[in-house]
mmCIF file of C-alpha atoms in Angstrom:
data_model
loop_
_atom_site.group_PDB
_atom_site.id
_atom_site.type_symbol
_atom_site.label_atom_id
_atom_site.label_comp_id
_atom_site.label_asym_id
_atom_site.label_seq_id
_atom_site.Cartn_x
_atom_site.Cartn_y
_atom_site.Cartn_z
ATOM 1 C CA UNK A 1 0.131 0.020 0.126
ATOM 2 C CA UNK A 2 1.513 3.408 -1.056
ATOM 3 C CA UNK A 3 0.763 6.259 1.263
ATOM 4 C CA UNK A 4 1.294 9.837 0.047
ATOM 5 C CA UNK A 5 2.517 12.450 2.505
ATOM 6 C CA UNK A 6 -0.071 14.828 3.971
ATOM 7 C CA UNK A 7 0.407 18.451 3.039
ATOM 8 C CA UNK A 8 -0.736 21.466 5.252
ATOM 9 C CA UNK A 9 -3.407 21.971 2.728
ATOM 10 C CA UNK A 10 -4.865 18.505 2.517
ATOM 11 C CA UNK A 11 -8.376 17.940 3.452
ATOM 12 C CA UNK A 12 -9.892 14.826 5.004
ATOM 13 C CA UNK A 13 -12.778 13.348 3.475
ATOM 14 C CA UNK A 14 -15.470 11.498 5.300
ATOM 15 C CA UNK A 15 -18.477 9.752 4.339
ATOM 16 C CA UNK A 16 -21.827 11.096 5.541
ATOM 17 C CA UNK A 17 -22.150 8.205 7.926
ATOM 18 C CA UNK A 18 -18.668 9.076 9.395
ATOM 19 C CA UNK A 19 -19.891 12.768 9.538
ATOM 20 C CA UNK A 20 -22.881 11.802 11.535
ATOM 21 C CA UNK A 21 -21.044 9.515 13.917
ATOM 22 C CA UNK A 22 -18.218 12.031 14.755
ATOM 23 C CA UNK A 23 -20.951 14.782 15.265
ATOM 24 C CA UNK A 24 -22.939 12.589 17.601
ATOM 25 C CA UNK A 25 -19.864 11.634 19.567
ATOM 26 C CA UNK A 26 -18.681 15.323 20.091
ATOM 27 C CA UNK A 27 -21.960 16.704 20.840
ATOM 28 C CA UNK A 28 -22.988 14.023 23.416
ATOM 29 C CA UNK A 29 -21.867 16.003 26.413
ATOM 30 C CA UNK A 30 -23.984 19.041 25.417
ATOM 31 C CA UNK A 31 -27.262 17.018 24.816
ATOM 32 C CA UNK A 32 -28.738 17.351 28.302
ATOM 33 C CA UNK A 33 -27.691 21.009 28.313
ATOM 34 C CA UNK A 34 -29.411 21.686 24.951
ATOM 35 C CA UNK A 35 -32.538 19.642 26.127
ATOM 36 C CA UNK A 36 -32.875 21.915 29.292
ATOM 37 C CA UNK A 37 -32.199 25.128 27.470
ATOM 38 C CA UNK A 38 -34.899 24.408 24.985
ATOM 39 C CA UNK A 39 -37.397 22.776 26.916
ATOM 40 C CA UNK A 40 -40.997 24.144 27.072
ATOM 41 C CA UNK A 41 -41.704 22.194 30.177
ATOM 42 C CA UNK A 42 -42.151 24.873 33.230
ATOM 43 C CA UNK A 43 -40.517 24.244 36.469
ATOM 44 C CA UNK A 44 -43.503 23.998 38.876
ATOM 45 C CA UNK A 45 -41.741 22.163 41.691
ATOM 46 C CA UNK A 46 -38.535 23.257 43.140
ATOM 47 C CA UNK A 47 -37.725 20.451 45.488
ATOM 48 C CA UNK A 48 -35.424 18.625 42.900
ATOM 49 C CA UNK A 49 -33.251 21.907 42.570
ATOM 50 C CA UNK A 50 -32.590 21.679 46.399
ATOM 51 C CA UNK A 51 -31.679 18.187 46.261
ATOM 52 C CA UNK A 52 -29.224 18.542 43.271
ATOM 53 C CA UNK A 53 -27.813 21.898 44.600
ATOM 54 C CA UNK A 54 -26.236 21.044 47.989
ATOM 55 C CA UNK A 55 -23.158 23.096 48.729
ATOM 56 C CA UNK A 56 -20.682 20.794 50.668
ATOM 57 C CA UNK A 57 -19.938 23.798 53.144
ATOM 58 C CA UNK A 58 -22.893 25.840 53.896
ATOM 59 C CA UNK A 59 -21.286 25.960 57.407
ATOM 60 C CA UNK A 60 -18.727 28.800 57.622
ATOM 61 C CA UNK A 61 -15.153 27.442 57.631
ATOM 62 C CA UNK A 62 -13.284 30.322 55.867
ATOM 63 C CA UNK A 63 -12.203 33.721 57.105
ATOM 64 C CA UNK A 64 -14.990 36.012 56.263
ATOM 65 C CA UNK A 65 -13.067 39.218 57.028
ATOM 66 C CA UNK A 66 -11.310 40.096 53.979
ATOM 67 C CA UNK A 67 -13.089 42.626 51.506
ATOM 68 C CA UNK A 68 -16.142 41.333 49.804
ATOM 69 C CA UNK A 69 -14.531 41.415 46.459
ATOM 70 C CA UNK A 70 -12.035 38.797 47.560
ATOM 71 C CA UNK A 71 -14.599 35.914 47.450
ATOM 72 C CA UNK A 72 -16.138 33.905 45.013
ATOM 73 C CA UNK A 73 -20.014 34.203 45.333
ATOM 74 C CA UNK A 74 -22.800 31.809 44.550
ATOM 75 C CA UNK A 75 -24.606 33.685 41.913
ATOM 76 C CA UNK A 76 -27.836 33.328 40.269
ATOM 77 C CA UNK A 77 -28.608 34.660 36.559
ATOM 78 C CA UNK A 78 -32.020 35.451 35.396
ATOM 79 C CA UNK A 79 -33.188 34.360 38.890
ATOM 80 C CA UNK A 80 -36.867 34.767 38.394
ATOM 81 C CA UNK A 81 -37.363 32.513 35.302
ATOM 82 C CA UNK A 82 -39.237 29.240 35.946
ATOM 83 C CA UNK A 83 -37.891 27.474 32.749
ATOM 84 C CA UNK A 84 -35.999 28.287 29.593
ATOM 85 C CA UNK A 85 -34.515 31.817 28.688
ATOM 86 C CA UNK A 86 -37.122 32.508 25.890
ATOM 87 C CA UNK A 87 -40.728 31.319 26.569
ATOM 88 C CA UNK A 88 -40.938 30.637 30.292
ATOM 89 C CA UNK A 89 -42.928 32.457 33.014
ATOM 90 C CA UNK A 90 -41.334 34.687 35.518
ATOM 91 C CA UNK A 91 -42.049 34.160 39.217
ATOM 92 C CA UNK A 92 -40.847 34.534 42.835
ATOM 93 C CA UNK A 93 -40.689 30.780 43.276
ATOM 94 C CA UNK A 94 -37.317 30.282 41.489
ATOM 95 C CA UNK A 95 -35.874 33.080 43.709
ATOM 96 C CA UNK A 96 -36.946 31.431 46.983
ATOM 97 C CA UNK A 97 -35.330 28.072 45.676
ATOM 98 C CA UNK A 98 -32.040 29.963 44.848
ATOM 99 C CA UNK A 99 -31.882 31.718 48.310
ATOM 100 C CA UNK A 100 -32.900 28.499 50.151
ATOM 101 C CA UNK A 101 -29.957 26.779 48.278
ATOM 102 C CA UNK A 102 -27.363 29.319 49.424
ATOM 103 C CA UNK A 103 -27.357 31.653 46.688
ATOM 104 C CA UNK A 104 -26.071 35.335 47.414
ATOM 105 C CA UNK A 105 -26.608 37.144 44.299
ATOM 106 C CA UNK A 106 -30.156 37.457 42.890
ATOM 107 C CA UNK A 107 -30.628 39.006 39.390
ATOM 108 C CA UNK A 108 -33.761 41.078 38.518
ATOM 109 C CA UNK A 109 -34.286 42.488 35.030
ATOM 110 C CA UNK A 110 -36.822 45.411 35.349
ATOM 111 C CA UNK A 111 -38.612 47.135 32.560
ATOM 112 C CA UNK A 112 -41.230 49.509 32.141
ATOM 113 C CA UNK A 113 -45.118 48.389 31.995
ATOM 114 C CA UNK A 114 -48.234 49.950 31.367
ATOM 115 C CA UNK A 115 -49.181 49.660 35.025
ATOM 116 C CA UNK A 116 -45.557 50.129 36.404
ATOM 117 C CA UNK A 117 -42.413 48.401 36.281
ATOM 118 C CA UNK A 118 -42.392 44.552 35.938
ATOM 119 C CA UNK A 119 -39.756 41.737 36.065
ATOM 120 C CA UNK A 120 -39.336 39.962 32.798
ATOM 121 C CA UNK A 121 -36.547 38.782 30.372
ATOM 122 C CA UNK A 122 -36.287 41.629 27.712
ATOM 123 C CA UNK A 123 -36.879 40.700 23.984
ATOM 124 C CA UNK A 124 -38.305 37.465 24.584
ATOM 125 C CA UNK A 125 -41.578 35.956 24.994
ATOM 126 C CA UNK A 126 -41.186 35.210 28.732
ATOM 127 C CA UNK A 127 -44.286 36.237 30.799
ATOM 128 C CA UNK A 128 -43.554 39.017 33.386
ATOM 129 C CA UNK A 129 -44.099 38.976 37.203
ATOM 130 C CA UNK A 130 -44.603 41.522 39.836
ATOM 131 C CA UNK A 131 -41.665 43.410 41.225
ATOM 132 C CA UNK A 132 -43.493 43.706 44.708
ATOM 133 C CA UNK A 133 -43.609 39.934 44.623
ATOM 134 C CA UNK A 134 -40.002 39.365 43.832
ATOM 135 C CA UNK A 135 -38.991 41.831 46.510
ATOM 136 C CA UNK A 136 -41.188 40.346 49.283
ATOM 137 C CA UNK A 137 -39.820 36.909 48.497
ATOM 138 C CA UNK A 138 -36.302 38.307 48.913
ATOM 139 C CA UNK A 139 -37.170 39.996 52.086
ATOM 140 C CA UNK A 140 -38.423 36.864 53.710
ATOM 141 C CA UNK A 141 -35.877 34.357 52.361
ATOM 142 C CA UNK A 142 -32.783 36.551 52.071
ATOM 143 C CA UNK A 143 -31.095 35.385 55.371
ATOM 144 C CA UNK A 144 -32.860 31.924 56.025
ATOM 145 C CA UNK A 145 -29.847 29.971 54.714
ATOM 146 C CA UNK A 146 -27.037 32.483 55.376
ATOM 147 C CA UNK A 147 -26.637 35.636 57.297
ATOM 148 C CA UNK A 148 -24.024 36.995 55.032
ATOM 149 C CA UNK A 149 -24.795 39.712 52.467
ATOM 150 C CA UNK A 150 -27.172 39.240 49.477
ATOM 151 C CA UNK A 151 -26.652 41.194 46.416
ATOM 152 C CA UNK A 152 -29.346 41.979 44.000
ATOM 153 C CA UNK A 153 -28.234 42.639 40.420
ATOM 154 C CA UNK A 154 -30.391 45.171 39.114
ATOM 155 C CA UNK A 155 -30.731 45.287 35.348
ATOM 156 C CA UNK A 156 -32.858 48.464 35.043
ATOM 157 C CA UNK A 157 -34.363 49.071 31.669
ATOM 158 C CA UNK A 158 -37.222 51.357 33.126
ATOM 159 C CA UNK A 159 -38.003 55.048 31.866
ATOM 160 C CA UNK A 160 -37.779 57.835 34.506
ATOM 161 C CA UNK A 161 -41.189 57.533 35.696
ATOM 162 C CA UNK A 162 -41.051 53.715 36.213
ATOM 163 C CA UNK A 163 -37.502 53.989 37.631
ATOM 164 C CA UNK A 164 -38.765 56.354 40.349
ATOM 165 C CA UNK A 165 -41.566 54.066 41.220
ATOM 166 C CA UNK A 166 -38.983 51.163 41.405
ATOM 167 C CA UNK A 167 -36.734 52.922 44.022
ATOM 168 C CA UNK A 168 -39.749 53.602 46.123
ATOM 169 C CA UNK A 169 -40.745 49.911 45.810
ATOM 170 C CA UNK A 170 -37.122 49.118 47.185
ATOM 171 C CA UNK A 171 -37.190 51.227 49.996
ATOM 172 C CA UNK A 172 -40.680 50.325 51.288
ATOM 173 C CA UNK A 173 -40.136 46.649 50.753
ATOM 174 C CA UNK A 174 -36.575 46.173 51.953
ATOM 175 C CA UNK A 175 -36.258 49.169 54.147
ATOM 176 C CA UNK A 176 -33.644 48.700 56.829
ATOM 177 C CA UNK A 177 -32.178 45.808 55.153
ATOM 178 C CA UNK A 178 -30.455 48.046 52.508
ATOM 179 C CA UNK A 179 -27.240 49.488 53.261
ATOM 180 C CA UNK A 180 -27.524 53.341 53.963
ATOM 181 C CA UNK A 181 -25.931 55.655 51.562
ATOM 182 C CA UNK A 182 -24.056 57.506 54.101
ATOM 183 C CA UNK A 183 -21.799 54.502 54.521
ATOM 184 C CA UNK A 184 -21.151 53.553 50.924
ATOM 185 C CA UNK A 185 -20.077 56.935 49.924
ATOM 186 C CA UNK A 186 -17.067 56.814 52.250
ATOM 187 C CA UNK A 187 -15.833 53.351 51.040
ATOM 188 C CA UNK A 188 -12.256 52.961 49.442
ATOM 189 C CA UNK A 189 -12.745 49.203 49.459
ATOM 190 C CA UNK A 190 -15.548 46.848 49.924
ATOM 191 C CA UNK A 191 -16.366 45.815 53.604
ATOM 192 C CA UNK A 192 -15.938 42.050 54.624
ATOM 193 C CA UNK A 193 -18.891 39.772 54.467
ATOM 194 C CA UNK A 194 -18.714 39.878 58.262
ATOM 195 C CA UNK A 195 -19.168 43.529 58.232
ATOM 196 C CA UNK A 196 -22.141 43.352 56.220
ATOM 197 C CA UNK A 197 -24.179 40.790 58.059
ATOM 198 C CA UNK A 198 -27.875 40.891 57.342
ATOM 199 C CA UNK A 199 -27.590 43.602 54.697
ATOM 200 C CA UNK A 200 -28.630 43.723 50.906
ATOM 201 C CA UNK A 201 -26.546 45.448 48.360
ATOM 202 C CA UNK A 202 -27.896 46.732 44.971
ATOM 203 C CA UNK A 203 -25.336 46.144 42.306
ATOM 204 C CA UNK A 204 -26.225 48.203 39.081
ATOM 205 C CA UNK A 205 -24.121 49.683 36.164
ATOM 206 C CA UNK A 206 -26.902 52.130 35.237
ATOM 207 C CA UNK A 207 -25.767 55.571 36.561
ATOM 208 C CA UNK A 208 -29.205 57.136 36.180
ATOM 209 C CA UNK A 209 -30.498 54.320 38.521
ATOM 210 C CA UNK A 210 -27.986 54.969 41.227
ATOM 211 C CA UNK A 211 -28.758 58.626 41.065
ATOM 212 C CA UNK A 212 -32.410 58.013 41.366
ATOM 213 C CA UNK A 213 -31.858 55.808 44.497
ATOM 214 C CA UNK A 214 -29.735 58.366 46.021
ATOM 215 C CA UNK A 215 -32.157 61.234 45.235
ATOM 216 C CA UNK A 216 -35.176 59.782 46.717
ATOM 217 C CA UNK A 217 -36.137 61.407 50.143
ATOM 218 C CA UNK A 218 -32.645 62.769 50.306
ATOM 219 C CA UNK A 219 -29.490 60.662 49.987
ATOM 220 C CA UNK A 220 -29.206 59.694 53.816
ATOM 221 C CA UNK A 221 -32.571 58.001 54.048
ATOM 222 C CA UNK A 222 -32.157 55.934 50.813
ATOM 223 C CA UNK A 223 -30.386 52.574 51.205
ATOM 224 C CA UNK A 224 -28.450 51.645 48.113
ATOM 225 C CA UNK A 225 -25.148 50.649 46.586
ATOM 226 C CA UNK A 226 -23.938 50.396 42.966
ATOM 227 C CA UNK A 227 -20.850 48.598 41.647
ATOM 228 C CA UNK A 228 -19.639 52.128 40.308
ATOM 229 C CA UNK A 229 -19.330 53.552 43.875
ATOM 230 C CA UNK A 230 -16.029 51.983 44.882
ATOM 231 C CA UNK A 231 -14.551 52.737 41.505
ATOM 232 C CA UNK A 232 -15.473 56.393 41.743
ATOM 233 C CA UNK A 233 -14.307 56.793 45.162
ATOM 234 C CA UNK A 234 -10.901 55.080 44.270
ATOM 235 C CA UNK A 235 -10.575 57.653 41.459
ATOM 236 C CA UNK A 236 -11.252 60.517 43.495
ATOM 237 C CA UNK A 237 -8.563 59.877 46.079
#
């Protein structure tokens, strides 16, 4: 049998059957992920989430006195969705399940609605839910599993009118659980988790959202924090 040497420009030719066989072998690890992402079945019962997500060390064993930014944090994405990212419904139930499972970052996508701000995954066919329901679930379950700080990632897509309504909702529903502005304005570095026990931090990249939160009823009575706060304080010092 004569074998010709391969050049850099040579191309392997496979039969359709070989192509199909190789494709199945390479895509097999992603099959379950694909089925989950594109499933139309809603998640109505969350018990199985709790059984699958069991952090080995919910009990504290690390030093919790370093700046908050020094830690890996268990975080949720689109924490309000009951199923897939495109057609499922929004609800407070997945938020509750995440908090009971030890999650310390909850994400809320908030958009303007006809009757006020609503929680929904934008530019999809997902069904919205009430901001108030989500905030009340957070208030009730935020510290059931852990007393360490909870971060709410707030993706604010609201217009000015709805943003002002949103800031009042946060203040009325979460109240003293939120950190006072008078404290966050003085930060040069993030405090430690131990220094933030029982507190909720608001994380947002929208400068207008931060300004509206701070302006409501004067800055000292509004309790918020933005990811831009530390960056700005360090630049000014």
